[in-house]
C-alpha positions as a printed Julia matrix, in Angstrom:
520×3 Matrix{Float64}:
 -21.49   -59.38    9.5
 -18.28   -61.38    9.35
 -15.39   -59.62    7.72
 -14.34   -60.76    4.28
 -10.82   -61.67    5.26
  -9.38   -62.5     1.86
 -10.48   -59.45   -0.07
 -10.84   -55.98    1.45
 -12.2    -54.7    -1.88
 -15.46   -56.53   -1.19
 -15.15   -58.81   -4.2
 -18.06   -61.23   -4.47
 -16.88   -64.26   -2.47
 -18.36   -66.61   -5.07
 -16.02   -65.13   -7.68
 -13.1    -66.03   -5.43
 -14.65   -69.46   -4.84
 -15.05   -70.22   -8.54
 -11.5    -69.0    -9.23
  -9.74   -71.17   -6.65
 -12.07   -74.14   -7.13
 -11.46   -74.23  -10.9
  -7.73   -74.59  -10.19
  -8.27   -77.37   -7.67
 -10.82   -79.18   -9.83
  -8.26   -79.19  -12.64
  -5.63   -80.63  -10.3
  -7.85   -83.33   -8.77
  -9.06   -84.28  -12.26
  -5.46   -84.92  -13.3
  -5.04   -87.58  -10.61
  -7.38   -89.92  -12.52
  -7.73   -88.61  -16.07
  -4.79   -90.62  -17.45
  -5.77   -93.93  -15.8
  -7.61   -95.47  -18.76
  -5.15   -93.97  -21.27
  -1.99   -95.67  -20.01
  -1.97   -98.33  -22.78
  -2.21   -95.58  -25.43
   0.57   -93.58  -23.78
   2.78   -96.66  -23.49
   2.24   -97.59  -27.13
   2.87   -94.08  -28.42
   6.05   -93.59  -26.36
   7.46   -97.1   -27.01
   7.13   -98.25  -23.4
   5.43  -101.1   -21.58
   2.18  -100.57  -19.68
   4.04  -101.33  -16.41
   6.58   -98.6   -17.2
   3.76   -96.2   -18.07
   2.32   -96.56  -14.56
   5.09   -94.17  -13.48
   3.0    -91.46  -15.15
   0.56   -91.99  -12.27
   3.04   -92.8    -9.52
   5.3    -89.81  -10.15
   2.36   -87.4    -9.97
   0.94   -88.87   -6.77
   4.31   -89.01   -4.99
   5.16   -85.38   -5.82
   1.66   -84.3    -4.86
   1.79   -86.09   -1.5
   5.2    -84.6    -0.65
   4.08   -81.01   -1.2
   0.67   -81.2     0.51
   1.9    -80.85    4.12
   4.28   -78.04    3.14
   1.67   -75.68    1.74
   0.83   -73.96    5.02
   4.5    -73.18    5.59
   4.98   -72.06    1.97
   2.01   -69.68    2.19
   3.4    -68.17    5.4
   6.83   -67.59    3.88
   5.94   -66.45    0.38
   2.33   -65.26    0.63
  -0.79   -67.16   -0.37
  -1.49   -65.13   -3.52
   2.03   -65.55   -4.86
   1.99   -69.26   -3.97
  -1.32   -69.89   -5.76
  -0.33   -67.97   -8.89
   3.04   -69.73   -9.02
   1.41   -73.12   -8.48
  -1.2    -72.6   -11.22
   1.4    -71.23  -13.63
   3.74   -74.14  -12.9
   0.93   -76.67  -13.23
  -0.19   -75.19  -16.55
   3.36   -75.02  -17.91
   4.03   -78.62  -16.87
   0.76   -79.64  -18.58
   2.0    -78.15  -21.85
   5.3    -80.01  -21.54
   3.45   -83.27  -20.71
   1.49   -82.91  -23.93
   4.68   -82.32  -25.91
   6.61   -85.2   -24.27
   8.74   -87.07  -26.84
   9.45   -90.03  -24.54
   8.39   -91.57  -21.24
  11.22   -90.24  -19.0
  10.45   -86.68  -20.14
   6.74   -87.21  -19.43
   7.46   -88.6   -15.95
   9.66   -85.6   -15.08
   6.93   -83.22  -16.23
   4.36   -85.14  -14.19
   6.57   -84.73  -11.11
   6.55   -80.96  -11.66
   2.81   -81.04  -12.3
   2.14   -83.01   -9.11
   4.38   -80.76   -7.01
   2.68   -77.61   -8.28
  -0.78   -79.14   -7.9
  -0.1    -80.18   -4.32
  -0.33   -76.53   -3.27
  -3.85   -76.07   -4.6
  -6.11   -78.35   -2.53
  -5.29   -77.12    1.0
  -4.98   -73.47    0.0
  -8.33   -73.58   -1.78
  -9.93   -74.94    1.38
  -8.24   -72.23    3.46
  -9.35   -69.46    1.07
 -12.97   -70.63    1.04
 -13.01   -71.0     4.83
 -11.76   -67.45    5.33
 -13.55   -65.69    2.47
 -17.08   -66.62    3.49
 -18.77   -65.42    6.7
 -19.57   -68.07    9.28
 -23.22   -68.43    8.29
 -22.3    -69.16    4.65
 -19.38   -71.52    5.22
 -21.64   -74.54    4.89
 -22.45   -73.62    1.29
 -18.76   -72.92    0.61
 -17.73   -76.32    1.95
 -20.51   -77.91   -0.11
 -19.04   -76.27   -3.2
 -15.6    -77.56   -2.23
 -16.88   -81.07   -1.56
 -18.65   -81.18   -4.91
 -15.35   -80.66   -6.68
 -13.49   -83.22   -4.58
 -16.14   -85.9    -5.18
 -16.96   -85.33   -8.87
 -13.47   -84.64  -10.26
 -12.04   -88.14   -9.59
 -15.19   -89.68  -11.08
 -15.15   -87.46  -14.16
 -11.44   -88.1   -14.8
 -11.6    -91.64  -16.26
 -14.71   -90.83  -18.33
 -13.27   -87.65  -19.79
  -9.86   -89.27  -20.24
 -11.29   -92.22  -22.14
 -13.43   -90.04  -24.39
 -10.58   -87.64  -25.24
  -8.14   -90.48  -25.93
 -10.6    -92.33  -28.18
 -11.63   -89.25  -30.17
  -8.46   -87.14  -30.2
  -5.14   -88.03  -28.55
  -3.83   -88.71  -25.06
  -1.83   -85.48  -25.37
  -5.05   -83.49  -25.14
  -5.52   -84.85  -21.61
  -2.92   -82.25  -20.65
  -3.69   -79.5   -23.15
  -7.2    -79.03  -21.74
  -5.59   -77.53  -18.61
  -4.19   -74.56  -20.54
  -7.31   -72.33  -20.82
  -8.35   -73.07  -17.23
  -4.86   -72.21  -16.01
  -4.63   -68.94  -17.94
  -8.05   -67.72  -16.79
  -7.29   -68.72  -13.19
  -3.98   -66.84  -13.17
  -5.73   -63.71  -14.43
  -8.52   -63.9   -11.84
  -6.12   -64.68   -8.99
  -3.85   -61.77   -9.85
  -6.82   -59.42  -10.11
  -9.0    -60.43   -7.16
  -6.93   -62.45   -4.68
  -5.52   -60.59   -1.66
  -3.62   -62.16    1.23
  -5.39   -61.91    4.61
  -3.84   -59.33    6.97
  -2.64   -61.92    9.49
  -0.65   -63.84    6.87
   2.69   -62.11    7.23
   5.61   -63.29    5.17
   7.98   -64.76    7.67
  11.77   -64.53    7.62
  12.39   -67.29   10.14
  15.12   -69.83    9.58
  14.09   -72.53    7.14
  13.72   -76.0     8.67
  15.76   -77.9     6.08
  15.94   -81.04    8.23
  12.18   -81.11    8.61
  11.59   -80.6     4.9
  14.12   -83.29    3.98
  12.71   -85.88    6.37
   9.17   -85.14    5.22
  10.06   -85.44    1.54
  11.81   -88.79    2.07
   9.16   -90.22    4.41
   6.05   -89.23    2.45
   7.7    -90.02   -0.88
   8.73   -93.52    0.23
   5.31   -94.22    1.74
   3.44   -93.11   -1.4
   5.73   -95.21   -3.61
   5.12   -98.19   -1.33
   1.37   -97.79   -1.83
   1.6    -97.36   -5.6
   4.06  -100.19   -6.26
   3.19  -102.64   -3.47
   0.7   -104.79   -5.38
   2.87  -104.82   -8.51
   5.94  -105.92   -6.51
   4.11  -108.52   -4.42
   4.17  -106.37   -1.29
   6.59  -107.63    1.36
   7.82  -110.47   -0.78
   9.92  -107.75   -2.44
  13.13  -106.39   -0.91
  12.39  -103.04   -2.59
   9.07  -102.74   -0.73
  10.79  -103.63    2.55
  13.34  -100.9     1.9
  10.6    -98.34    1.17
   8.7    -99.34    4.33
  11.77   -99.03    6.58
  12.75   -95.73    4.96
   9.23   -94.32    5.34
   8.81   -95.37    8.98
  12.27   -94.21   10.05
  12.0    -90.86    8.26
   8.52   -90.05    9.53
   9.28   -91.03   13.14
  12.4    -88.86   13.16
  10.38   -86.1    11.46
   7.73   -86.16   14.19
  10.33   -85.98   16.97
  12.22   -83.21   15.18
   9.12   -81.1    14.48
   7.9    -81.28   18.08
  11.29   -79.99   19.28
  11.9    -77.43   16.55
  11.37   -73.7    17.19
  10.38   -73.16   13.55
   8.68   -76.4    12.43
   7.7    -76.77    8.81
   4.45   -78.47    9.94
   2.74   -77.31   13.13
   1.9    -80.64   14.76
   0.63   -79.0    17.94
  -2.7    -78.48   16.19
  -3.38   -82.12   17.11
  -3.77   -81.08   20.75
  -7.33   -80.11   19.86
  -9.38   -83.3    20.17
 -11.98   -82.16   17.64
  -9.39   -81.46   14.97
  -7.43   -84.65   15.72
 -10.61   -86.72   15.49
 -11.67   -84.95   12.3
  -8.46   -85.63   10.4
  -8.55   -89.25   11.59
 -12.08   -89.55   10.24
 -11.22   -88.0     6.87
  -8.34   -90.45    6.48
 -10.63   -93.45    6.95
 -13.32   -91.85    4.78
 -10.73   -91.31    2.05
  -9.85   -95.0     2.41
 -13.48   -96.1     1.96
 -14.39   -93.57   -0.73
 -11.46   -94.18   -3.07
 -11.38   -97.88   -2.34
 -15.01   -98.22   -3.41
 -14.42   -95.84   -6.32
 -11.92   -98.19   -7.96
 -13.82  -101.32   -6.94
 -16.95  -100.87   -9.06
 -15.21  -100.19  -12.42
 -12.97  -103.21  -11.79
 -16.0   -105.41  -11.18
 -17.79  -104.14  -14.28
 -14.78  -104.61  -16.56
 -13.38  -107.86  -15.17
 -16.5   -109.91  -14.51
 -19.33  -108.26  -16.43
 -17.63  -107.49  -19.71
 -17.98  -103.69  -19.68
 -15.49  -101.8   -21.9
 -13.26   -99.37  -19.97
 -15.09   -96.24  -21.1
 -18.54   -97.68  -20.35
 -17.32   -98.8   -16.93
 -16.16   -95.24  -16.31
 -19.53   -93.81  -17.33
 -21.28   -96.36  -15.12
 -19.77   -94.62  -12.07
 -21.29   -91.23  -13.02
 -24.45   -91.59  -10.86
 -22.38   -91.04   -7.71
 -21.51   -87.58   -9.0
 -25.18   -86.93   -9.79
 -26.14   -87.73   -6.21
 -23.45   -85.4    -4.85
 -24.46   -82.56   -7.17
 -28.04   -82.82   -5.92
 -27.16   -83.07   -2.24
 -24.17   -80.74   -1.77
 -26.17   -77.46   -1.73
 -28.65   -78.92    0.77
 -25.87   -80.34    2.94
 -24.13   -76.96    3.0
 -27.28   -75.08    3.98
 -28.32   -77.59    6.64
 -24.8    -77.75    8.13
 -24.98   -73.99    8.78
 -28.38   -74.24   10.5
 -28.25   -77.48   12.47
 -25.74   -79.48   14.47
 -23.37   -80.79   11.76
 -22.47   -83.79   13.93
 -26.0    -85.17   13.44
 -25.72   -84.64    9.69
 -22.36   -86.44    9.69
 -23.83   -89.44   11.52
 -26.69   -89.49    8.99
 -24.21   -89.4     6.1
 -22.07   -92.21    7.5
 -25.12   -94.4     8.16
 -26.54   -93.81    4.69
 -23.12   -94.4     3.12
 -22.76   -97.7     4.97
 -26.2    -98.82    3.77
 -25.16   -98.29    0.14
 -22.06  -100.45    0.67
 -24.27  -103.18    2.08
 -26.52  -102.75   -0.96
 -23.58  -103.35   -3.31
 -22.73  -106.45   -1.25
 -26.07  -107.98   -2.29
 -25.39  -107.76   -6.03
 -24.56  -110.74   -8.23
 -23.27  -111.43  -11.73
 -26.76  -111.04  -13.19
 -27.1   -107.44  -12.0
 -28.07  -104.87  -14.62
 -27.16  -101.21  -15.05
 -30.0    -99.89  -12.88
 -28.96  -102.2   -10.06
 -25.75  -100.14   -9.92
 -27.31   -96.79  -10.76
 -29.55   -96.12   -7.77
 -27.15   -97.25   -4.99
 -24.54   -94.92   -6.48
 -26.95   -91.97   -6.54
 -27.74   -92.59   -2.87
 -24.04   -92.99   -2.1
 -23.25   -89.64   -3.75
 -26.05   -88.11   -1.69
 -24.57   -89.63    1.47
 -21.07   -88.35    0.74
 -22.38   -84.79    0.66
 -23.55   -85.26    4.23
 -20.13   -86.62    5.15
 -17.69   -84.16    3.58
 -19.49   -80.89    4.32
 -20.26   -81.32    8.03
 -16.96   -83.06    8.74
 -14.98   -80.18    7.23
 -16.98   -77.62    9.19
 -16.64   -79.45   12.51
 -12.92   -80.15   12.05
 -11.93   -76.61   11.06
 -14.19   -74.72   13.49
 -11.8    -74.73   16.5
  -8.75   -73.73   14.45
  -7.44   -70.18   14.82
  -7.38   -68.29   11.52
  -3.57   -67.95   11.72
  -3.3    -71.76   11.67
  -5.86   -72.35    8.92
  -3.31   -72.94    6.14
  -1.34   -75.44    8.21
  -4.5    -77.23    9.37
  -5.95   -77.56    5.86
  -2.65   -78.9     4.49
  -2.6    -81.7     7.11
  -6.29   -82.39    6.46
  -5.68   -82.72    2.7
  -2.58   -84.87    3.22
  -4.33   -87.4     5.44
  -7.34   -87.55    3.13
  -5.06   -88.33    0.18
  -2.94   -90.83    2.12
  -6.12   -92.57    3.25
  -7.2    -92.72   -0.38
  -3.86   -94.22   -1.4
  -4.03   -96.86    1.32
  -7.63   -97.63    0.37
  -6.84   -98.18   -3.3
  -3.84  -100.38   -2.47
  -5.76  -102.37    0.14
  -8.76  -102.98   -2.12
  -6.54  -104.19   -4.97
  -4.75  -106.6    -2.61
  -7.92  -107.86   -0.93
  -9.53  -108.43   -4.3
  -6.6   -110.42   -5.67
  -6.2   -112.58   -2.58
  -9.93  -112.95   -1.99
 -10.51  -114.14   -5.52
  -7.73  -116.7    -5.19
  -9.21  -117.94   -1.89
 -12.62  -118.5    -3.46
 -11.14  -120.09   -6.59
  -9.46  -122.65   -4.34
 -12.72  -123.25   -2.45
 -14.98  -123.51   -5.49
 -12.39  -125.29   -7.62
 -12.36  -128.26   -5.26
 -15.73  -129.25   -6.69
 -14.71  -128.97  -10.35
 -13.2   -132.36  -11.12
 -14.09  -135.67  -12.72
 -15.04  -137.19   -9.35
 -17.71  -134.6    -8.48
 -21.04  -135.8    -9.88
 -22.65  -132.39  -10.47
 -19.63  -130.73  -12.06
 -18.95  -133.87  -14.08
 -22.48  -133.87  -15.48
 -22.31  -130.14  -16.24
 -18.92  -130.48  -17.95
 -20.09  -133.46  -19.98
 -23.17  -131.51  -21.05
 -20.97  -128.66  -22.21
 -18.71  -131.03  -24.11
 -21.69  -132.58  -25.88
 -23.06  -129.14  -26.76
 -19.68  -128.05  -28.14
 -19.4   -131.17  -30.27
 -22.96  -130.76  -31.54
 -22.22  -127.13  -32.34
 -19.25  -128.07  -34.48
 -16.48  -126.78  -32.23
 -13.07  -126.45  -33.84
 -11.27  -127.23  -30.59
  -8.77  -130.12  -30.69
 -10.09  -131.43  -27.37
 -13.74  -130.5   -26.56
 -13.32  -131.85  -23.03
 -10.5   -129.4   -22.3
 -12.55  -126.58  -23.8
 -15.52  -127.43  -21.6
 -13.3   -127.46  -18.49
 -11.97  -124.05  -19.56
 -15.51  -122.68  -19.72
 -16.3   -124.08  -16.28
 -13.12  -122.62  -14.8
 -13.98  -119.2   -16.24
 -17.35  -119.43  -14.5
 -15.58  -120.33  -11.26
 -13.17  -117.41  -11.7
 -16.0   -114.92  -12.24
 -18.01  -116.23   -9.31
 -14.92  -116.2    -7.06
 -14.21  -112.62   -8.05
 -17.78  -111.59   -7.29
 -17.6   -113.2    -3.85
 -14.38  -111.27   -3.16
 -16.1   -108.03   -4.2
 -19.0   -108.77   -1.86
 -16.63  -109.34    1.09
 -14.9   -106.01    0.45
 -18.17  -104.08    0.24
 -19.3   -105.56    3.57
 -15.99  -104.52    5.12
 -16.17  -100.96    3.73
 -19.72  -100.6     5.04
 -18.73  -101.68    8.55
 -15.79   -99.25    8.46
 -18.24   -96.41    7.92
 -20.37   -97.57   10.86
 -17.33   -97.86   13.14
 -16.63   -94.16   12.61
 -19.93   -93.06   14.15
 -18.82   -93.3    17.84
 -15.81   -91.11   17.03
 -18.13   -88.31   15.91
 -19.31   -88.02   19.51
 -15.77   -87.0    20.54
 -16.03   -83.83   18.44
 -17.44   -80.58   19.8
 -20.37   -78.86   18.18
 -19.22   -75.71   16.31
 -20.51   -72.35   17.47
 -23.6    -71.06   15.7
 -23.31   -68.45   12.97
 -24.07   -65.77   15.54
 -20.7    -66.31   17.11
 -17.18   -66.97   15.95
 -15.81   -70.48   15.7
 -13.69   -71.62   18.52
 -10.07   -70.61   18.39
 -10.65   -67.28   16.6
């Protein structure tokens, strides 16, 4: 039987799993829970909605900066101490966020919260990977994937409900009991693995500095690009140059450093390098599609924000059903075949969304999302197992931190790209369709005249019924143009999933549960 690396006292591994996963679920939830509450926060703190977006940006930037550092931090300070400190800091920052008297104070607290939370995702993955024996790692990764998929979906729904019924401040206070219980369980049951020695090597200050500047600038570019008009803004150009220069110098420095803060040599393994490339694109598609559907429901179908959030719940239902099966099957069969199945099924759901129209009802969205959630289970679980299998246990923390970073960066790029494609695609179709809405086009002229007559007969109070009728027609054009833009994006996301399938063939099949994974 495989040795329980993380706990020599033979603590039930599922107790460890629930402990670390509750922390990470809390952290991932906080990336989206305030999204629908920004107008309330802005109003309460005497700020504009645009200024309030820094509540999101500050958290994501701090989180992205810390993610690649967690492997190094665990090696230097110990994983148990790092996790307890991170949870305590996250919980304390949550309390301060709830007490914030003004927006600058809230943004500072969100920076602390994001920095503390950035330690949790990769270390949770490392703990689960090491705590469970090889034959049970599939179930452990299914448990991990369930949290990563459902937490971002639950965030807007829970955030909207709490804000409507209580106060936006309770979005942060709900972290307190979870944090306290997690600290207690971590201190009682968590033990560092024997190989994880606290190192006293010289600290790579140059590497840390370059990484902080590069990742921070890149994340800010993603968050503010659409708002600033992308490269029409000098500020965005400055962020892009700063990010590229810092990260290129960082890569050169780390490859030459004797004590690098991030071990980039792990990319020499083709299976791992392919796996992290895949998770970056999958993060792009997953989070891009995750923000796309609520936007479509609110903007063009008249759904209130909270109802639009609840309309995305079926994806979580599908994942909850499939994750246990995906975990079990990934331990028994070739996970590469399961991954190909998941990507194919996921692509088919994107193509299904691309066939919707403005007359679609709730159930037209429900079933494709259930299937999509099912598909994601067969993407996340086998991909994690294949990617991590060849990594030596001493490099697990470093490997999981890079894996989490690229997944999150892919998500950030996906959200930014979808927002830009949607805006520009809608404008393209408005120009195309709008060419036919004028007094010289017979069909549009007849339709507009019919509307004008109906408005007059209905006793409209408008000063100019003709102008009102043209306004109604333009609104129809705007909605139809937006829907066409959505359809284009869903086709593109589906083809992106299919394009990943050949890359799966570059990855090696993990050893069976009877042996040890490669690299151990």
